[in-house]
Short mmCIF file of C-alpha atoms in Angstrom, two decimals:
data_model
loop_
_atom_site.label_atom_id
_atom_site.label_comp_id
_atom_site.label_asym_id
_atom_site.label_seq_id
_atom_site.Cartn_x
_atom_site.Cartn_y
_atom_site.Cartn_z
CA UNK A 24 91.14 94.47 107.43
CA UNK A 25 90.70 92.77 104.01
CA UNK A 26 90.47 96.12 102.20
CA UNK A 27 93.79 97.13 103.71
CA UNK A 28 95.62 94.20 102.07
CA UNK A 29 97.01 94.03 98.54
CA UNK A 30 97.51 90.63 97.14
CA UNK A 31 100.03 90.56 94.24
CA UNK A 32 98.95 88.51 91.21
CA UNK A 33 102.59 87.60 90.25
CA UNK A 34 104.75 85.41 92.57
CA UNK A 35 107.47 88.10 92.73
CA UNK A 36 108.27 89.22 96.39
CA UNK A 37 107.89 93.01 97.17
CA UNK A 38 111.28 94.25 98.30
CA UNK A 39 110.94 97.88 99.04
CA UNK A 40 108.31 100.68 99.28
CA UNK A 41 108.28 104.56 99.04
CA UNK A 42 105.48 106.99 99.66
CA UNK A 43 104.77 110.06 97.53
CA UNK A 44 105.38 113.41 99.07
CA UNK A 45 102.44 115.23 97.65
CA UNK A 46 99.65 112.57 97.37
CA UNK A 47 98.62 109.23 98.89
CA UNK A 48 100.23 106.86 96.29
CA UNK A 49 102.69 104.21 97.51
CA UNK A 50 105.24 102.66 95.17
CA UNK A 51 106.46 99.02 95.61
CA UNK A 52 109.45 97.48 93.98
CA UNK A 53 109.60 93.70 93.63
CA UNK A 54 112.36 91.03 92.99
CA UNK A 55 111.22 90.86 89.24
CA UNK A 56 112.29 94.49 88.58
CA UNK A 57 108.72 95.84 88.42
CA UNK A 58 107.15 98.84 90.21
CA UNK A 59 103.54 98.85 91.38
CA UNK A 60 101.68 102.00 92.52
CA UNK A 61 98.90 101.59 95.07
CA UNK A 62 96.37 104.21 96.27
CA UNK A 63 96.67 104.24 100.10
CA UNK A 64 93.77 106.74 100.87
CA UNK A 65 90.91 105.04 102.72
CA UNK A 66 88.28 105.98 100.00
CA UNK A 67 90.67 106.28 97.18
CA UNK A 68 90.12 105.04 93.56
CA UNK A 69 91.09 102.34 92.75
CA UNK A 70 90.95 100.73 96.17
CA UNK A 71 94.17 99.59 97.78
CA UNK A 72 93.35 96.09 96.86
CA UNK A 73 93.87 96.88 93.10
CA UNK A 74 97.02 98.21 91.53
CA UNK A 75 96.90 101.86 90.34
CA UNK A 76 99.53 101.13 87.65
CA UNK A 77 102.40 98.87 87.13
CA UNK A 78 105.57 98.84 84.98
CA UNK A 79 108.97 97.10 84.73
CA UNK A 80 112.13 99.08 84.54
CA UNK A 81 114.77 96.74 85.66
CA UNK A 82 116.13 93.23 84.77
CA UNK A 83 116.71 92.44 88.38
CA UNK A 84 115.26 93.13 91.72
CA UNK A 85 114.30 96.68 92.89
CA UNK A 86 116.18 97.17 96.07
CA UNK A 87 115.22 100.79 96.99
CA UNK A 88 112.90 103.55 95.82
CA UNK A 89 112.85 107.38 96.38
CA UNK A 90 110.57 110.08 95.08
CA UNK A 91 111.52 113.66 94.30
CA UNK A 92 110.16 116.40 96.34
CA UNK A 93 107.36 117.05 93.70
CA UNK A 94 106.79 113.36 92.93
CA UNK A 95 107.55 113.93 89.18
CA UNK A 96 110.62 111.65 89.46
CA UNK A 97 111.16 108.19 90.97
CA UNK A 98 114.66 107.06 91.51
CA UNK A 99 115.29 103.36 91.85
CA UNK A 100 118.19 101.12 92.88
CA UNK A 101 118.42 97.63 91.48
CA UNK A 102 120.37 94.28 91.65
CA UNK A 103 121.20 94.68 88.04
CA UNK A 104 124.01 97.21 89.24
CA UNK A 105 122.18 100.37 87.97
CA UNK A 106 119.97 103.07 89.35
CA UNK A 107 117.31 104.72 87.24
CA UNK A 108 115.37 107.97 87.42
CA UNK A 109 111.86 107.56 86.02
CA UNK A 110 109.60 110.18 84.66
CA UNK A 111 106.26 109.39 86.58
CA UNK A 112 104.07 111.19 84.01
CA UNK A 113 105.13 108.69 81.35
CA UNK A 114 106.50 105.81 83.50
CA UNK A 115 109.52 105.82 81.32
CA UNK A 116 113.25 105.78 82.38
CA UNK A 117 114.73 109.23 81.79
CA UNK A 118 118.18 108.73 83.35
CA UNK A 119 120.33 105.57 83.90
CA UNK A 120 123.12 105.79 86.60
CA UNK A 121 125.49 103.06 85.74
CA UNK A 122 128.68 103.14 87.61
CA UNK A 123 128.63 100.54 90.51
CA UNK A 124 130.25 97.23 90.14
CA UNK A 125 127.69 95.28 92.23
CA UNK A 126 124.05 95.58 93.38
CA UNK A 127 122.79 99.13 94.06
CA UNK A 128 121.37 98.91 97.64
CA UNK A 129 120.24 102.45 98.28
CA UNK A 130 119.18 105.68 96.51
CA UNK A 131 118.04 109.21 97.71
CA UNK A 132 117.54 112.68 96.58
CA UNK A 133 119.27 115.62 98.16
CA UNK A 134 116.74 117.74 100.15
CA UNK A 135 115.70 120.77 98.20
CA UNK A 136 117.63 119.79 95.16
CA UNK A 137 116.17 117.03 93.02
CA UNK A 138 119.13 117.17 90.64
CA UNK A 139 121.59 115.64 93.09
CA UNK A 140 121.21 112.01 93.86
CA UNK A 141 123.30 109.63 96.08
CA UNK A 142 123.49 105.87 95.54
CA UNK A 143 125.29 103.19 97.51
CA UNK A 144 126.17 99.63 96.60
CA UNK A 145 127.31 96.35 97.76
CA UNK A 146 130.63 97.28 96.04
CA UNK A 147 131.32 99.35 99.07
CA UNK A 148 131.16 102.78 97.30
CA UNK A 149 128.82 105.82 97.53
CA UNK A 150 128.31 107.68 94.25
CA UNK A 151 126.97 111.19 93.74
CA UNK A 152 125.08 112.31 90.58
CA UNK A 153 124.04 115.55 89.23
CA UNK A 154 121.37 115.34 86.59
CA UNK A 155 122.36 118.80 85.29
CA UNK A 156 125.80 117.46 84.20
CA UNK A 157 126.02 116.46 80.51
CA UNK A 158 125.81 112.61 80.06
CA UNK A 159 125.75 110.30 77.17
CA UNK A 160 122.86 109.30 75.14
CA UNK A 161 121.66 105.62 74.79
CA UNK A 162 118.64 103.45 74.30
CA UNK A 163 116.76 101.38 76.97
CA UNK A 164 113.87 99.00 76.74
CA UNK A 165 111.00 99.38 79.36
CA UNK A 166 108.24 96.96 79.75
CA UNK A 167 104.72 98.52 80.45
CA UNK A 168 102.22 96.07 81.96
CA UNK A 169 98.62 96.81 81.14
CA UNK A 170 96.26 96.41 84.09
CA UNK A 171 92.93 96.37 82.10
CA UNK A 172 91.28 92.82 81.92
CA UNK A 173 91.54 90.97 78.55
CA UNK A 174 94.87 92.57 77.59
CA UNK A 175 98.10 90.57 77.18
CA UNK A 176 99.79 90.01 80.59
CA UNK A 177 103.23 90.01 78.78
CA UNK A 178 103.18 93.72 78.55
CA UNK A 179 104.18 96.18 75.91
CA UNK A 180 107.89 96.57 74.98
CA UNK A 181 108.80 100.19 74.80
CA UNK A 182 112.42 101.23 73.57
CA UNK A 183 113.37 104.92 73.91
CA UNK A 184 116.37 107.08 74.31
CA UNK A 185 117.74 107.83 77.84
CA UNK A 186 120.62 109.89 79.30
CA UNK A 187 123.35 108.00 81.00
CA UNK A 188 124.20 110.21 83.94
CA UNK A 189 127.77 111.15 84.98
CA UNK A 190 129.21 110.62 88.40
CA UNK A 191 130.68 113.82 89.89
CA UNK A 192 131.95 112.42 93.18
CA UNK A 193 132.76 108.97 94.56
CA UNK A 194 133.40 107.81 98.01
CA UNK A 195 135.25 104.36 97.64
CA UNK A 196 135.43 101.90 100.33
CA UNK A 197 133.39 104.14 102.75
CA UNK A 198 133.16 101.42 105.46
CA UNK A 199 136.05 99.35 104.56
CA UNK A 200 138.31 98.40 107.50
CA UNK A 201 141.63 100.35 107.24
CA UNK A 202 143.52 98.15 109.67
CA UNK A 203 146.94 96.90 108.39
CA UNK A 204 147.03 93.42 106.91
CA UNK A 205 147.62 90.62 109.36
CA UNK A 206 145.43 91.90 112.17
CA UNK A 207 142.98 89.65 113.85
CA UNK A 208 139.96 91.88 112.65
CA UNK A 209 141.22 91.79 109.06
CA UNK A 210 141.71 88.02 109.17
CA UNK A 211 138.17 87.67 110.35
CA UNK A 212 137.01 89.72 107.58
CA UNK A 213 138.99 87.71 105.07
CA UNK A 214 137.41 84.54 106.45
CA UNK A 215 133.94 85.93 106.07
CA UNK A 216 134.64 87.19 102.51
CA UNK A 217 136.00 83.92 101.39
CA UNK A 218 132.87 82.15 102.52
CA UNK A 219 130.71 84.25 100.35
CA UNK A 220 129.73 81.67 97.51
CA UNK A 221 129.49 83.08 94.09
CA UNK A 222 130.95 86.48 94.99
CA UNK A 223 133.17 88.13 92.47
CA UNK A 224 136.70 87.75 93.81
CA UNK A 225 137.35 91.27 92.98
CA UNK A 226 134.53 92.36 95.48
CA UNK A 227 135.26 90.05 98.35
CA UNK A 228 137.00 92.78 100.49
CA UNK A 229 134.06 95.20 99.87
CA UNK A 230 131.78 96.18 102.76
CA UNK A 231 128.23 96.81 101.58
CA UNK A 232 126.69 100.19 102.15
CA UNK A 233 123.21 99.32 103.40
CA UNK A 234 121.96 102.77 104.29
CA UNK A 235 122.39 106.43 103.50
CA UNK A 236 120.67 109.71 104.16
CA UNK A 237 121.15 113.39 103.64
CA UNK A 238 120.82 115.67 106.61
CA UNK A 239 117.83 118.04 106.31
CA UNK A 240 117.82 121.27 104.21
CA UNK A 241 120.45 123.63 105.59
CA UNK A 242 122.80 120.85 106.16
CA UNK A 243 122.13 118.68 103.17
CA UNK A 244 125.73 118.94 102.05
CA UNK A 245 126.31 116.34 104.88
CA UNK A 246 125.57 112.59 104.05
CA UNK A 247 125.12 109.83 106.52
CA UNK A 248 126.08 106.20 105.64
CA UNK A 249 126.05 102.88 107.40
CA UNK A 250 127.04 99.38 106.40
CA UNK A 251 126.85 95.67 106.99
CA UNK A 252 129.98 95.58 109.04
CA UNK A 253 129.20 97.40 112.26
CA UNK A 254 126.82 99.78 114.09
CA UNK A 255 128.92 102.77 113.15
CA UNK A 256 127.34 105.68 111.29
CA UNK A 257 129.61 107.95 109.28
CA UNK A 258 129.14 111.55 108.27
CA UNK A 259 130.52 112.82 104.92
CA UNK A 260 130.85 116.30 103.40
CA UNK A 261 129.89 115.90 99.70
CA UNK A 262 131.31 119.26 98.76
CA UNK A 263 134.76 117.69 99.18
CA UNK A 264 136.64 115.56 96.61
CA UNK A 265 138.82 112.58 97.60
CA UNK A 266 142.53 113.16 97.84
CA UNK A 267 144.88 111.37 95.51
CA UNK A 268 147.17 110.88 98.49
CA UNK A 269 144.78 108.28 100.07
CA UNK A 270 141.33 106.97 100.66
CA UNK A 271 138.43 109.04 101.52
CA UNK A 272 138.07 110.12 105.15
CA UNK A 273 134.76 110.72 106.83
CA UNK A 274 134.04 113.90 108.70
CA UNK A 275 133.27 111.84 111.80
CA UNK A 276 132.32 108.28 112.93
CA UNK A 277 129.96 107.42 115.89
CA UNK A 278 131.00 105.06 118.63
CA UNK A 279 129.94 101.57 118.69
CA UNK A 280 127.43 100.55 121.46
CA UNK A 281 129.46 99.34 124.40
CA UNK A 282 128.08 95.83 124.16
CA UNK A 283 129.14 95.57 120.55
CA UNK A 284 132.70 96.53 121.41
CA UNK A 285 132.79 93.81 124.19
CA UNK A 286 131.25 91.00 122.23
CA UNK A 287 130.74 91.32 118.40
CA UNK A 288 129.68 93.78 115.74
CA UNK A 289 126.24 93.90 114.14
CA UNK A 290 125.49 95.75 110.86
CA UNK A 291 122.98 98.42 110.23
CA UNK A 292 120.00 97.72 107.94
CA UNK A 293 118.50 101.25 107.55
CA UNK A 294 118.55 104.71 109.00
CA UNK A 295 116.02 107.50 109.45
CA UNK A 296 116.03 111.13 110.64
CA UNK A 297 113.27 112.53 112.90
CA UNK A 298 111.02 115.23 111.47
CA UNK A 299 113.03 118.05 113.21
CA UNK A 300 116.36 116.45 112.29
CA UNK A 301 117.33 116.22 116.08
CA UNK A 302 117.51 112.50 116.30
CA UNK A 303 119.04 109.82 114.07
CA UNK A 304 117.56 106.35 114.16
CA UNK A 305 119.55 103.33 113.13
CA UNK A 306 118.06 99.77 112.79
CA UNK A 307 120.75 97.30 113.84
CA UNK A 308 121.07 93.59 113.23
CA UNK A 309 120.95 92.98 116.95
CA UNK A 310 117.26 93.62 116.87
CA UNK A 311 117.62 97.13 118.31
CA UNK A 312 116.75 100.59 116.92
CA UNK A 313 119.46 103.08 118.29
CA UNK A 314 118.68 106.70 118.67
CA UNK A 315 121.55 109.20 118.29
CA UNK A 316 121.59 112.99 118.78
CA UNK A 317 122.32 114.74 115.31
CA UNK A 318 124.30 117.39 117.33
CA UNK A 319 126.52 114.77 118.81
CA UNK A 320 127.62 113.21 115.52
CA UNK A 321 130.75 115.38 115.92
CA UNK A 322 132.39 116.20 119.13
CA UNK A 323 133.98 119.65 119.67
CA UNK A 324 133.96 122.29 117.06
CA UNK A 325 131.99 121.28 113.79
CA UNK A 326 132.34 123.88 111.07
CA UNK A 327 131.06 121.28 108.55
CA UNK A 328 127.57 121.69 110.10
CA UNK A 329 127.48 125.34 108.63
CA UNK A 330 126.29 125.69 105.06
CA UNK A 331 128.59 128.67 104.73
CA UNK A 332 131.72 127.17 106.17
CA UNK A 333 134.73 125.88 104.32
CA UNK A 334 134.37 122.35 103.01
CA UNK A 335 135.81 119.42 104.96
CA UNK A 336 138.88 117.88 103.31
CA UNK A 337 138.93 114.13 102.91
CA UNK A 338 142.73 114.23 103.75
CA UNK A 339 142.13 115.49 107.20
CA UNK A 340 141.60 113.30 110.17
CA UNK A 341 138.12 111.90 110.96
CA UNK A 342 136.64 113.17 114.12
CA UNK A 343 134.66 111.08 116.67
CA UNK A 344 131.08 111.31 117.57
CA UNK A 345 129.09 109.92 120.52
CA UNK A 346 127.45 106.47 120.62
CA UNK A 347 123.56 105.93 120.77
CA UNK A 348 121.56 107.75 123.54
CA UNK A 349 119.20 104.93 123.89
CA UNK A 350 117.55 102.11 121.95
CA UNK A 351 114.16 100.49 121.15
CA UNK A 352 113.43 96.93 121.59
CA UNK A 353 110.38 94.65 121.59
CA UNK A 354 109.85 90.92 122.16
CA UNK A 355 108.26 90.63 118.63
CA UNK A 356 110.99 92.60 116.80
CA UNK A 357 113.70 90.60 115.26
CA UNK A 358 116.03 91.79 112.53
CA UNK A 359 117.77 88.65 111.49
CA UNK A 360 118.00 89.70 107.76
CA UNK A 361 119.14 92.76 105.93
CA UNK A 362 115.69 92.89 104.24
CA UNK A 363 114.14 94.03 107.51
CA UNK A 364 113.78 97.81 107.17
CA UNK A 365 112.45 100.78 109.04
CA UNK A 366 110.42 103.93 108.08
CA UNK A 367 109.32 107.09 109.98
CA UNK A 368 105.78 108.47 109.80
CA UNK A 369 105.89 112.21 110.09
CA UNK A 370 103.34 113.89 112.43
CA UNK A 371 100.17 114.93 110.70
CA UNK A 372 97.34 116.73 112.49
CA UNK A 373 96.74 114.83 115.85
CA UNK A 374 98.81 111.81 114.73
CA UNK A 375 102.31 111.78 116.32
CA UNK A 376 105.54 110.75 114.76
CA UNK A 377 106.06 106.98 114.75
CA UNK A 378 108.74 104.66 113.82
CA UNK A 379 107.47 101.59 111.87
CA UNK A 380 109.90 98.70 111.93
CA UNK A 381 109.58 95.38 110.06
CA UNK A 382 110.57 92.00 111.77
CA UNK A 383 111.79 88.67 110.51
CA UNK A 384 108.72 87.08 112.26
CA UNK A 385 106.33 88.96 109.90
CA UNK A 386 104.99 91.23 112.74
CA UNK A 387 105.62 95.00 112.23
CA UNK A 388 106.30 96.95 115.37
CA UNK A 389 105.45 100.74 115.98
CA UNK A 390 107.67 102.76 118.30
CA UNK A 391 106.71 106.25 119.55
CA UNK A 392 109.54 108.74 119.09
CA UNK A 393 108.18 111.20 121.74
CA UNK A 394 110.87 110.78 124.50
CA UNK A 395 108.49 111.57 127.24
CA UNK A 396 107.12 107.96 126.76
CA UNK A 397 110.55 106.40 127.47
CA UNK A 398 111.19 104.77 130.76
CA UNK A 399 114.35 103.54 132.39
CA UNK A 400 114.89 99.91 132.65
CA UNK A 401 117.90 98.02 134.18
CA UNK A 402 119.60 95.78 131.70
CA UNK A 403 118.96 92.11 132.02
CA UNK A 404 121.80 90.00 133.66
CA UNK A 405 121.59 87.86 130.61
CA UNK A 406 123.19 90.80 128.59
CA UNK A 407 126.49 89.25 129.59
CA UNK A 408 125.90 86.50 126.99
CA UNK A 409 127.69 86.75 123.80
CA UNK A 410 124.69 87.69 121.72
CA UNK A 411 123.25 90.15 124.10
CA UNK A 412 123.50 93.83 123.14
CA UNK A 413 121.88 96.21 125.81
CA UNK A 414 120.89 99.62 124.67
CA UNK A 415 121.92 102.77 126.56
CA UNK A 416 119.76 105.07 128.59
CA UNK A 417 117.45 107.99 127.52
CA UNK A 418 119.34 111.33 127.08
CA UNK A 419 118.34 112.38 130.70
CA UNK A 420 121.27 110.36 132.07
CA UNK A 421 124.32 108.90 130.47
CA UNK A 422 125.84 106.08 132.55
CA UNK A 423 129.42 104.95 132.70
CA UNK A 424 130.16 102.23 130.09
CA UNK A 425 130.14 99.61 133.11
CA UNK A 426 126.58 100.45 134.04
CA UNK A 427 124.57 100.26 130.87
CA UNK A 428 120.86 100.65 131.00
CA UNK A 429 118.02 100.30 128.48
CA UNK A 430 115.03 102.37 127.38
CA UNK A 431 111.97 100.83 126.15
CA UNK A 432 108.58 102.24 125.17
CA UNK A 433 105.58 101.62 127.50
CA UNK A 434 103.65 98.40 127.03
CA UNK A 435 100.66 98.68 124.62
#
């Protein structure tokens, strides 16, 4: 419908979106570093076709957005290597998180604690910030863009003081391959890294962290991360500090899908947790959304899942979790770019939970997460091709690795 479409007046491409938790506003970040708020309610004022408010807070593209639980703060991740925390009542930057050495890809608040923020970057690190910690004072310049007709489109420059937040924990090289030098896998990574034109030589060995998410309240000391390198999801205990004796070690790492181990690896674009926290969904570059059981992220005893247990030590050995239970596919769903993302709609009233997935073809696809809709489907013989990646079965049956099956939603 025309009234459901917003046409941006500037040529800047929208890169990311985030919905408010307490109202119907939606924030959109673009490649110019600006943020636009739209009213998504059907009879809202102003209508969706018009911007509610717009302001510029970064000098480079806004890669990710996240609202605090009360929507009073908006955290942003940007290609200018910083993340900001914006006071939404004034649309001014309140905190600057400047610690990464490359583009900041993701940002998220810890559940039930809007003072703790996690950021991930193309430099391969995950950084944890606590806004309650004392930081340094500095100045920053924001650009406010008036929306009223007749006013200057150049905006109003607004310089004010901000707090530069302090990192209290860093996970360096979270998904970097730890294999010894000289292995075939390391050689392949080196070839890929050298081919990245314009990349800072100091950053060529880094593996970009493309997705991160805290587990729900009660387990929010656990952080999930995924990368461009493989379809492995890692689980970290943020209460632990890295050991000086060696690199950080995750609490656990999920297995690769069987077909990825046989053929080649695909990275993960984004991850999302179901409303009840029982399922983890990972959007892979093989054009599949894989579903994991949260309780299967660690095999055997898992004291880290208890909020009252002793913290995991990074120097200890990483445990192994299970691979995906099943996967979602559709003929019109193609994730050929890391800009293809996914979002989960929580159940409201008579509306069930749904996964909304973008596509490189410009055709969004909706998947129902209710597992009663899943049906068994034998994998296609073409899955033996190099680029084929069959999903596993629904949780009612786990086949042997030699007998992969796929689950797909019913036809519309």
